[in-house]
Amino acid sequence: DVDLFRMICAVLLVATVPPAVVYWYVVHPFPAFWRKLGPTVSLTILFTGLGLAIVGLFLVRNRLIGRDLGTNWILFAIGIGAYVVAARIGLQVRKHLTFRILAGVPEMSTEDSGTLLTEGVYAQMRHPRYASAIIGIVGFALIANHLGAYLVTAAFVLAMYPIIVLEERELRERFGAQYEAYCGRVPRMSWGFGARAAP
């Protein structure tokens, strides 16, 4: 049933995207705090909060998804196309990022600063993970075609720029001149979102 599928997409968006955004707003501005706690304690706290937030939003999902704008096959097709593009970028990202990195463990650890990724998809854009997320979430919203899904997606897209800036600040602290040189030759996103970073 297409209407059920669209509703599931809307619920996934409104229940998981806001907590995921908050997760990164909590991690990126405070790396020193999380490093003092260490990865195990930090991830326990953060994942517990993330899980509780998702459950809480799921319980009020019917209010959050908003008005059903109906099945629009043109938007549905565009949404599927966007999701396929996002998945392709995501697969390229996964060649370079482990779950440990995706969860933000390097930001929480004093032991290993990690390696600056500059190859593969990271040679084309500095933030393919966020590019994939933006395209995929827009795709999901177009498929869902519920008012709440569009509102969450708009808020997510607006929230991405500060998250990217915070992450870049943290990367500059970790990698210094190496990261500055990387910023000088690789755009934030391939379509020019943010283009080259200012030092």
PDB file of C-alpha atoms in Angstrom, residues 116 135 192:
ATOM      1  CA  LEU A 116      42.473  12.991   7.392  1.00  0.00           C
ATOM      2  CA  ILE A 135      19.822  14.415  -0.550  1.00  0.00           C
ATOM      3  CA  GLY A 192      29.011  24.357  -4.318  1.00  0.00           C
TER       4      GLY A 192
END
